[in-house]
Amino acid sequence: MNTILLIHGPNLNMLGERDKEHYGPLTLSDIETLVASEAKKAGFECKAFQSNHEGALIDFLQKESPNAAGIIVNPGALTHYSYALHDALVDTGLPAIEVHLSDINAREEWRRISVTAPACTGVVSGKKEKGYVEALTLLISRLEPRT
Ligand code: DQA
């Protein structure tokens, strides 16, 4: 059970091209590589998945969570309205850390609400790609000690 699921929601496949001021210059592949290499140093492997479709993210969680230790998730805009993703995260029974590249509390009013955060054990927001490294450290600290 040394697998960490790294999940990205809608529009995050466009990182590197979309709104660099908020999201930084890195592509999704850059971020996945960064998290995978940091995870490897700590003895974990990463299984990454991105979709623009809510149901595909839920299908992935249902399929992969039984063989995983924890989750890092950036739900994109689903953060602000997807109760279905919230429930899917809870149903995994796994510790999850929610990450946002931008500071969702310093932008439009509607971004300040995260309906998925209550399903997570922590949230890291506004630290661009460094937020993922922080999320990984936080997640690993919450995992059951392995024998
Ligand atoms: C985001 C913030 C969301 O509000 C937005 O819809 C995104 C990206 C972030 O990483 O800052 O797509 O999750």
Coordinates of C-alpha atoms and ligand atoms in Angstrom, one line a residue:
M1 CA 0.0 0.0 0.0
N2 CA 2.7 2.5 -1.0
T3 CA 0.6 4.2 -3.6
I4 CA -0.5 7.8 -3.4
L5 CA -3.3 8.9 -5.8
L6 CA -2.7 12.3 -7.4
I7 CA -5.9 13.6 -8.8
H8 CA -6.7 16.7 -10.9
G9 CA -10.0 18.0 -12.0
P10 CA -11.4 20.0 -14.9
N11 CA -9.1 22.4 -16.9
L12 CA -6.0 21.4 -15.0
N13 CA -4.8 19.6 -18.2
M14 CA -4.3 23.1 -19.5
L15 CA -1.7 24.1 -16.9
G16 CA 1.3 25.9 -18.5
E17 CA -1.1 27.6 -20.9
R18 CA -3.9 28.9 -18.7
D19 CA -3.7 32.0 -16.4
K20 CA -0.1 31.7 -15.4
E21 CA -0.5 34.5 -12.9
H22 CA -2.8 32.4 -10.8
Y23 CA -1.5 28.9 -11.6
G24 CA 2.2 29.4 -12.5
P25 CA 4.1 28.2 -15.5
L26 CA 4.3 24.5 -14.9
T27 CA 2.4 22.0 -17.0
L28 CA 0.4 19.2 -15.4
S29 CA 3.0 16.7 -16.4
D30 CA 5.7 18.9 -14.7
I31 CA 3.7 18.8 -11.5
E32 CA 3.0 15.0 -11.7
T33 CA 6.8 14.4 -12.2
L34 CA 7.6 16.7 -9.3
V35 CA 5.2 14.9 -6.9
A36 CA 6.3 11.4 -8.2
S37 CA 10.0 12.2 -7.5
E38 CA 9.3 13.6 -4.1
A39 CA 7.1 10.7 -3.3
K40 CA 9.7 8.2 -4.4
K41 CA 12.3 9.7 -2.0
A42 CA 9.8 8.9 0.8
G43 CA 9.2 5.3 -0.5
F44 CA 5.9 5.9 -2.2
E45 CA 4.8 5.6 -5.8
C46 CA 2.3 8.0 -7.4
K47 CA -0.7 7.1 -9.6
A48 CA -1.8 10.3 -11.4
F49 CA -5.1 10.9 -13.0
Q50 CA -6.7 14.0 -14.6
S51 CA -10.2 14.4 -16.0
N52 CA -12.5 17.1 -17.1
H53 CA -15.4 14.9 -16.1
E54 CA -16.7 14.5 -12.5
G55 CA -17.8 10.9 -13.0
A56 CA -14.5 9.8 -14.4
L57 CA -12.7 11.2 -11.3
I58 CA -15.2 9.3 -9.1
D59 CA -14.8 6.1 -11.1
F60 CA -11.0 6.4 -10.6
L61 CA -11.3 6.9 -6.9
Q62 CA -13.6 3.9 -6.5
K63 CA -11.3 1.7 -8.5
E64 CA -7.9 2.8 -7.2
S65 CA -8.5 3.7 -3.6
P66 CA -8.6 0.1 -2.2
N67 CA -5.0 -0.2 -3.3
A68 CA -3.8 3.2 -2.1
A69 CA -2.5 4.8 1.1
G70 CA -3.7 8.3 0.5
I71 CA -4.8 11.0 -1.9
I72 CA -3.6 14.4 -3.1
V73 CA -6.4 16.1 -5.0
N74 CA -6.8 19.4 -6.8
P75 CA -10.5 19.2 -7.9
G76 CA -10.3 22.5 -10.0
A77 CA -13.7 24.2 -10.1
L78 CA -15.4 21.0 -8.8
T79 CA -14.0 22.2 -5.4
H80 CA -16.8 24.7 -5.2
Y81 CA -19.8 22.6 -6.0
S82 CA -19.2 18.8 -6.3
Y83 CA -20.9 17.1 -3.4
A84 CA -20.5 13.9 -5.4
L85 CA -16.7 14.2 -5.4
H86 CA -16.9 15.1 -1.6
D87 CA -18.8 11.9 -1.0
A88 CA -16.5 9.8 -3.2
L89 CA -13.5 11.1 -1.2
V90 CA -15.2 10.3 2.1
D91 CA -16.1 6.8 0.8
T92 CA -12.5 6.0 0.1
G93 CA -11.7 6.1 3.8
L94 CA -8.3 7.4 3.0
P95 CA -6.6 10.6 4.2
A96 CA -6.7 13.2 1.5
I97 CA -5.0 16.6 1.1
E98 CA -6.7 19.2 -1.1
V99 CA -4.3 21.4 -3.1
H100 CA -4.9 24.7 -5.0
L101 CA -2.2 26.4 -6.9
S102 CA -3.8 29.8 -6.5
D103 CA -5.1 31.2 -3.2
I104 CA -8.8 30.5 -3.4
N105 CA -9.5 32.7 -0.4
A106 CA -8.0 35.8 -2.2
R107 CA -10.0 35.6 -5.4
E108 CA -13.7 35.7 -6.4
E109 CA -16.2 35.3 -3.6
W110 CA -17.5 32.0 -5.0
R111 CA -14.0 30.4 -4.9
R112 CA -13.8 30.8 -1.2
I113 CA -16.2 27.9 -0.6
S114 CA -14.8 24.4 -0.9
V115 CA -17.4 21.7 -0.6
T116 CA -14.7 19.1 -1.0
A117 CA -12.3 20.3 1.8
P118 CA -14.5 18.8 4.6
A119 CA -13.7 15.4 3.1
C120 CA -10.0 16.1 3.4
T121 CA -7.7 16.1 6.3
G122 CA -5.9 19.2 5.1
V123 CA -5.9 22.0 2.5
V124 CA -2.9 23.8 1.0
S125 CA -3.8 26.8 -1.1
G126 CA -1.9 29.6 -2.9
K127 CA 1.6 28.1 -3.0
K128 CA 1.7 27.1 -6.6
E129 CA 3.7 23.9 -7.2
K130 CA 5.4 24.1 -3.8
G131 CA 1.9 23.4 -2.4
Y132 CA 2.0 19.9 -3.8
V133 CA 5.3 19.2 -2.0
E134 CA 3.8 20.5 1.2
A135 CA 0.7 18.4 0.7
L136 CA 2.8 15.3 0.2
T137 CA 4.7 15.9 3.4
L138 CA 1.4 16.5 5.2
L139 CA -0.2 13.4 3.8
I140 CA 2.7 11.2 4.6
S141 CA 2.7 12.5 8.2
R142 CA -1.0 11.5 8.5
L143 CA -0.5 7.9 7.2
E144 CA -0.4 5.0 9.5
P145 CA 3.1 3.9 10.3
R146 CA 4.1 1.1 8.0
T147 CA 5.6 -2.1 9.2
Ligands
DQA1 C1 -7.7 25.8 -8.6 C2 -8.7 26.9 -8.1 C3 -10.1 26.7 -8.7 O1 -10.9 27.7 -8.2 C4 -10.1 26.7 -10.2 O2 -11.4 26.5 -10.7 C5 -9.1 25.8 -10.8 C6 -7.8 25.7 -10.2 C7 -6.3 26.0 -8.2 O3 -5.5 25.1 -8.3 O4 -5.9 27.1 -7.8 O5 -9.3 25.2 -11.8 O6 -8.1 24.5 -8.1

